[in-house]
mmCIF file of C-alpha atoms in Angstrom:
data_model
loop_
_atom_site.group_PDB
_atom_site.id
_atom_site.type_symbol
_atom_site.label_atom_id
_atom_site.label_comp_id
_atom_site.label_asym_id
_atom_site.label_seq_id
_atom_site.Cartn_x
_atom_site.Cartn_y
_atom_site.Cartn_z
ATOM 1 C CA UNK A 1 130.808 -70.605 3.453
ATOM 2 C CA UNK A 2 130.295 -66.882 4.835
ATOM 3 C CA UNK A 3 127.399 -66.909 3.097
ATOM 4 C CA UNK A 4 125.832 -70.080 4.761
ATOM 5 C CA UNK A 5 127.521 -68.481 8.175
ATOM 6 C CA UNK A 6 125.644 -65.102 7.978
ATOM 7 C CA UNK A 7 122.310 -67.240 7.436
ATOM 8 C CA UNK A 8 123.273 -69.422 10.736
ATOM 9 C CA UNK A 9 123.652 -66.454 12.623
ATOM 10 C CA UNK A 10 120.676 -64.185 11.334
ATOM 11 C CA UNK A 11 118.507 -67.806 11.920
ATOM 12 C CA UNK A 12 120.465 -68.258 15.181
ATOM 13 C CA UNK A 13 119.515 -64.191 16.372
ATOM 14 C CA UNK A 14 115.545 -65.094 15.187
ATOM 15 C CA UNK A 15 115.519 -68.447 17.959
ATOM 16 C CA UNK A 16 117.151 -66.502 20.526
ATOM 17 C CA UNK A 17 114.427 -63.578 19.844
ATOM 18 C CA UNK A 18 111.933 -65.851 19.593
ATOM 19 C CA UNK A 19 112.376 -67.621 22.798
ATOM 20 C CA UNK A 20 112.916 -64.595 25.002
ATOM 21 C CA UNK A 21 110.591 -62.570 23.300
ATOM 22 C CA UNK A 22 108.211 -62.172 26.335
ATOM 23 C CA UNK A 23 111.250 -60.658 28.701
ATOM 24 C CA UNK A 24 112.221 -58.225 25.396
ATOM 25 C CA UNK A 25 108.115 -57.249 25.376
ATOM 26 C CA UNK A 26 108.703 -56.684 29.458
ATOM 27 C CA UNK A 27 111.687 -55.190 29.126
ATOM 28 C CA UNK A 28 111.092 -52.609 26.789
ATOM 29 C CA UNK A 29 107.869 -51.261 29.296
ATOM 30 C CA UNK A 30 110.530 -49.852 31.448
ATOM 31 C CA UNK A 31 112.205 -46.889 31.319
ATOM 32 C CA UNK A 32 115.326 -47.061 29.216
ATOM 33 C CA UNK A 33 117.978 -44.779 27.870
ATOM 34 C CA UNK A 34 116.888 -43.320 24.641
ATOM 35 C CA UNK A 35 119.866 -44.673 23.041
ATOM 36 C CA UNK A 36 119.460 -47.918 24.506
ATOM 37 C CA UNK A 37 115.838 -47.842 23.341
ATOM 38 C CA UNK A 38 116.935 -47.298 19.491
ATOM 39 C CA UNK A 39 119.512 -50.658 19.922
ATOM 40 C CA UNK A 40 116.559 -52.361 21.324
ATOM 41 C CA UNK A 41 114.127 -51.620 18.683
ATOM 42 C CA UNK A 42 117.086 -51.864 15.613
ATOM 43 C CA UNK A 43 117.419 -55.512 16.804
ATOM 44 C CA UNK A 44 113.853 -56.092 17.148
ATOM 45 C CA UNK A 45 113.490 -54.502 13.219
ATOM 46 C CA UNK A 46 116.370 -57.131 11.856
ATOM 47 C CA UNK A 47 114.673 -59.878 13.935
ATOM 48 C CA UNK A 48 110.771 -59.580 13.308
ATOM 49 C CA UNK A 49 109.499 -62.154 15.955
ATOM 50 C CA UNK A 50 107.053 -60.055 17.727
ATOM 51 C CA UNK A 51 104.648 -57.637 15.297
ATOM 52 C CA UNK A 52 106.920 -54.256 14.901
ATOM 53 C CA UNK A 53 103.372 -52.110 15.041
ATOM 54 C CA UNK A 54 102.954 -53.850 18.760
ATOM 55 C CA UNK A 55 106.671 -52.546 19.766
ATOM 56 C CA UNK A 56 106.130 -48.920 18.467
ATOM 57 C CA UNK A 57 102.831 -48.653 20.379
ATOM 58 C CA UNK A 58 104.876 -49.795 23.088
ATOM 59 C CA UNK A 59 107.559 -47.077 22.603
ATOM 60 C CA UNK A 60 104.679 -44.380 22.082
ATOM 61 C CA UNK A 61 103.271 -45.602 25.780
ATOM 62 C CA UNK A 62 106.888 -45.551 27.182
ATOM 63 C CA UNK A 63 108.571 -42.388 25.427
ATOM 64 C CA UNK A 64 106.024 -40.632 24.404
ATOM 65 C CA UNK A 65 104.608 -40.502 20.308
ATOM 66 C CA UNK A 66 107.088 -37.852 19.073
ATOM 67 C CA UNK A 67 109.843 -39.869 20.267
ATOM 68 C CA UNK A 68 108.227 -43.060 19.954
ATOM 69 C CA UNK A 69 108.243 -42.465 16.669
ATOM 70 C CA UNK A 70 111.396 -41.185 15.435
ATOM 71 C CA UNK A 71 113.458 -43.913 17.326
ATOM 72 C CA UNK A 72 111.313 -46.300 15.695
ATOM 73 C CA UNK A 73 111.391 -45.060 12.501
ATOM 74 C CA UNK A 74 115.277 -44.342 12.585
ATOM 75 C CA UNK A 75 115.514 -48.533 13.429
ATOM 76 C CA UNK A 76 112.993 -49.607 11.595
ATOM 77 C CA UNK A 77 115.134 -47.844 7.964
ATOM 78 C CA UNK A 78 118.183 -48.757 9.427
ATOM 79 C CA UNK A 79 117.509 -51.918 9.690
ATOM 80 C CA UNK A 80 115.967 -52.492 6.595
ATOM 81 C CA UNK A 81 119.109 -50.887 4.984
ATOM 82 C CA UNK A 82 121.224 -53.540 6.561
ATOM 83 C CA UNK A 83 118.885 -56.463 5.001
ATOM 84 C CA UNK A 84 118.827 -55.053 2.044
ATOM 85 C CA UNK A 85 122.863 -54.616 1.987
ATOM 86 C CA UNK A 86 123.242 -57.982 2.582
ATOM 87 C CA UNK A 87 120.493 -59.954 0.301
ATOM 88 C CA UNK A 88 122.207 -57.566 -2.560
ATOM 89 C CA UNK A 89 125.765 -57.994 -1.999
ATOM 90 C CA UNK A 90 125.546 -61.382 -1.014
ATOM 91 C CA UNK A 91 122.556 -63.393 -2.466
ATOM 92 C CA UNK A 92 121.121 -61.165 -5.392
ATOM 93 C CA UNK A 93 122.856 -63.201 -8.140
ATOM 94 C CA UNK A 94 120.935 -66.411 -7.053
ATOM 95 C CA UNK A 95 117.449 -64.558 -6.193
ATOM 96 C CA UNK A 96 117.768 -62.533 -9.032
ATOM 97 C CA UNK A 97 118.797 -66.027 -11.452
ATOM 98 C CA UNK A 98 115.191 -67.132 -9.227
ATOM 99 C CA UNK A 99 113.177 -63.723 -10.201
ATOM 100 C CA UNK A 100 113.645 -64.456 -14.068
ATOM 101 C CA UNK A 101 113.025 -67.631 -13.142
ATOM 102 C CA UNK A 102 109.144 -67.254 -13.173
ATOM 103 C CA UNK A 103 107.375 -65.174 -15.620
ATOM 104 C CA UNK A 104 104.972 -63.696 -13.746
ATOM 105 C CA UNK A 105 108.219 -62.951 -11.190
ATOM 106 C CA UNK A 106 110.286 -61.706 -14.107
ATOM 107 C CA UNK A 107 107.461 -59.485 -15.196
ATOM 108 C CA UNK A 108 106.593 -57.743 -11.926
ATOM 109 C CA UNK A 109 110.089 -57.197 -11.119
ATOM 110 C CA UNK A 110 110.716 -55.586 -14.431
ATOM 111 C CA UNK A 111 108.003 -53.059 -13.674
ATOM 112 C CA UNK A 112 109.428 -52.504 -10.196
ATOM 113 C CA UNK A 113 112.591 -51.617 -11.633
ATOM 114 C CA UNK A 114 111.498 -49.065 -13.946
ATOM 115 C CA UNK A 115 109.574 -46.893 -11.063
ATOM 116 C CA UNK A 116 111.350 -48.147 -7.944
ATOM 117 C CA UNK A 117 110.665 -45.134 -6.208
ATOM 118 C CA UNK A 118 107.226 -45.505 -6.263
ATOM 119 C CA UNK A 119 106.874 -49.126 -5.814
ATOM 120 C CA UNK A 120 108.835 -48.858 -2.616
ATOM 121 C CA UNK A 121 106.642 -46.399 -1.260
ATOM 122 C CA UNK A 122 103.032 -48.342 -1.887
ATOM 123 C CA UNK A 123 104.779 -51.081 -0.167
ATOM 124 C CA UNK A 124 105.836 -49.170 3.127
ATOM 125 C CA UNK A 125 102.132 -47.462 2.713
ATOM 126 C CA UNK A 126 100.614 -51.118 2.246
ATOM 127 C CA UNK A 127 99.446 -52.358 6.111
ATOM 128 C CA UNK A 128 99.315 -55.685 4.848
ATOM 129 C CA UNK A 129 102.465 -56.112 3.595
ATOM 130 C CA UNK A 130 105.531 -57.808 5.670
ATOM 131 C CA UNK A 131 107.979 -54.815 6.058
ATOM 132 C CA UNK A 132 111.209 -57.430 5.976
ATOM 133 C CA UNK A 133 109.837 -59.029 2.533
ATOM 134 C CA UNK A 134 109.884 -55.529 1.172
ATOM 135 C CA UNK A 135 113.446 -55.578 2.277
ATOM 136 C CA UNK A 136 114.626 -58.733 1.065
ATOM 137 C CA UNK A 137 112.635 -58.360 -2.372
ATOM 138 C CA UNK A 138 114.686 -54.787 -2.736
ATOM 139 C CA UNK A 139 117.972 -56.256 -2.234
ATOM 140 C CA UNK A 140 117.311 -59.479 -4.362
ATOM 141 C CA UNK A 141 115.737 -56.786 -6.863
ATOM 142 C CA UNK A 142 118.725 -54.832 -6.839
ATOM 143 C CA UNK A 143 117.347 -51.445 -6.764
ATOM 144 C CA UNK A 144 118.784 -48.461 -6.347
ATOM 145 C CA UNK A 145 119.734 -47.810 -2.868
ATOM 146 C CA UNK A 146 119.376 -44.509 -1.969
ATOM 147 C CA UNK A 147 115.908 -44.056 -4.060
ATOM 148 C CA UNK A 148 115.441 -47.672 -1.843
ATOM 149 C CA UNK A 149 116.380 -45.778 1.504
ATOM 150 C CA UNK A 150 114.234 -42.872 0.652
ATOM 151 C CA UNK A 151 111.310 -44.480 -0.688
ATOM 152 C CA UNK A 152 111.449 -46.443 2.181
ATOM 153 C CA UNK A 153 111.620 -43.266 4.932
ATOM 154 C CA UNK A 154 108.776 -41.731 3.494
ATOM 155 C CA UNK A 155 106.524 -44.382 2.942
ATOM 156 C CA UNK A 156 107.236 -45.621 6.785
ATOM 157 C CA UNK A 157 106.324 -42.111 8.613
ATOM 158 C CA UNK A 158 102.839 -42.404 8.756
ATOM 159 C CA UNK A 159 102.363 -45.871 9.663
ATOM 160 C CA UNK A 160 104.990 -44.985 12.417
ATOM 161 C CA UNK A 161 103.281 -42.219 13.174
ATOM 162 C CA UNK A 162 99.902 -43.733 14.219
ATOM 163 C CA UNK A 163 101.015 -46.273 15.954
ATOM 164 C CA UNK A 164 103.402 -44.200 17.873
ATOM 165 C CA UNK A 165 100.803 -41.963 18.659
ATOM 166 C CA UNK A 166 98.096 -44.773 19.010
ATOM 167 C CA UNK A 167 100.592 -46.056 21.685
ATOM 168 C CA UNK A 168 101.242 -43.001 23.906
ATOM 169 C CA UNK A 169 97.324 -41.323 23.713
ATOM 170 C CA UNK A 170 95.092 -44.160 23.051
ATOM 171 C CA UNK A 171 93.952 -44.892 26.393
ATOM 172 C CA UNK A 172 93.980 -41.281 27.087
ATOM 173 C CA UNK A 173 92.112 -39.750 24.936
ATOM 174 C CA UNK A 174 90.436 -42.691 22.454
ATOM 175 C CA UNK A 175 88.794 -39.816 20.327
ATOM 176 C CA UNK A 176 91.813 -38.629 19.562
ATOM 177 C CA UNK A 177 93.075 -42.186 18.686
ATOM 178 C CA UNK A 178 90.174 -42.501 16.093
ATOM 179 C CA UNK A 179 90.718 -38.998 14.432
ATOM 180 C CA UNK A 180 94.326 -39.988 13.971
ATOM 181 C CA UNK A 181 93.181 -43.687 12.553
ATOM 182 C CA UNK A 182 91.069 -41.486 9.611
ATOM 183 C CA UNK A 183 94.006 -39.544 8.969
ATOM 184 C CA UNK A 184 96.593 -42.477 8.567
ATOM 185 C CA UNK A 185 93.231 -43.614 6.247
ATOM 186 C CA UNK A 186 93.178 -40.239 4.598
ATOM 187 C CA UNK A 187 96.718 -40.322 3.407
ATOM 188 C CA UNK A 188 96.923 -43.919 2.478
ATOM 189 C CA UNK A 189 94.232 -43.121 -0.039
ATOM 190 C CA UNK A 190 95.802 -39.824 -1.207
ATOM 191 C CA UNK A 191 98.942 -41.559 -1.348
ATOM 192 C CA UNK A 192 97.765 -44.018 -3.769
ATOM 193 C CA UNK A 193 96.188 -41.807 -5.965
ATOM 194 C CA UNK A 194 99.017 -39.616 -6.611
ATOM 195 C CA UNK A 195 101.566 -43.087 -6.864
ATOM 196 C CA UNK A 196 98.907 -45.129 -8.721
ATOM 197 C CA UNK A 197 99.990 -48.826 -8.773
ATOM 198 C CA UNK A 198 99.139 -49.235 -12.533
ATOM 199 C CA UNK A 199 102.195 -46.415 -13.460
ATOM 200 C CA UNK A 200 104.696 -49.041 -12.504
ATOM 201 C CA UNK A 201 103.460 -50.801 -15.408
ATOM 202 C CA UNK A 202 104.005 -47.854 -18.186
ATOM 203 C CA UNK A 203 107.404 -47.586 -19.252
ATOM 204 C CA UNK A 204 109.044 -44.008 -19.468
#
């Protein structure tokens, strides 16, 4: 029953988001309290209706990049620590039952265990890859938390980064913008090079 409760109420939070999600957008242009701010973008990290990289642009152009991005950053992992707490403590004995389920699954999941560190990383790195499915896959997973929590700091800063600073100097100086974007490019390469995806699949 609790379980099929916190499910009403995370579905419940998404509607509500969903619905008022042009007054949040409008809202957050103004000037807020910093601590306010970091509420506002937690609850926008557990309840992903509106793109996160479009709400930490928007905190670059209304705080500023620097602090754009570390309130952004500080949500975005504590919210994905809270996901994760609850898929693991409360539904990884049926996703995980699911995982083995399917071979291919079982397989890939296996290999994510042995280098979860890494794994973690390439998919906070990955653009194309739904932040709150990382979350939800770590917790039904079951890896480790806190090389989950780290992996998942690191591999969010410079995503965060550009965007943040994307948001607050884009339209001021575009140049700028593009140098960054070949950076964030830079590192995403380098960062796959030194965490190649075909180590997950060696064992120790």
């Amino acid at each position: 029953m609790r379980k099929w409760l916190t499910v009403l109420l995370y579905v419940s939070g998404i509607f509500l988001a969903f619905i008022y999600r042009y007054d949040i957008l409008a809202w957050l242009r103004q000037d807020h309290n910093v601590f306010l701010g970091l509420g506002a973008a937690t609850l926008l990290a557990l309840f992903p209706v509106v793109p996160y990289k479009l709400i930490i642009g928007i905190y670059g152009y209304a705080y500023g990049s620097l602090t754009a991005a570390v309130i952004c950053w500080s949500a975005s992992t504590l919210a994905g620590a809270m996901i994760y707490g609850i898929v693991k403590y409360m539904f990884q004995a049926k996703a995980g039952k699911y995982l083995t389920s399917v071979p291919a699954l079982g397989k890939f999941t296996s290999a994510v265990q042995r280098r979860p560190f890494a794994a973690v990383v390439l998919a906070r790195l990955a653009p194309v890859i739904p932040q709150m499915a990382v979350n939800i896959y770590a917790g039904a997973a079951g890896l480790p938390f806190w090389s989950y929590l780290t992996a998942s700091g690191l591999g969010k800063i410079p995503g965060i980064a550009l965007y943040a600073f994307l948001g607050g100097q884009l339209f001021d100086h575009p140049r700028t913008g593009l140098m960054a974007i070949l950076i964030y490019v830079v590192v995403l390469a380098l960062a796959v090079l030194a965490l190649r995806p075909r180590s997950l699949w060696t064992k120790d």
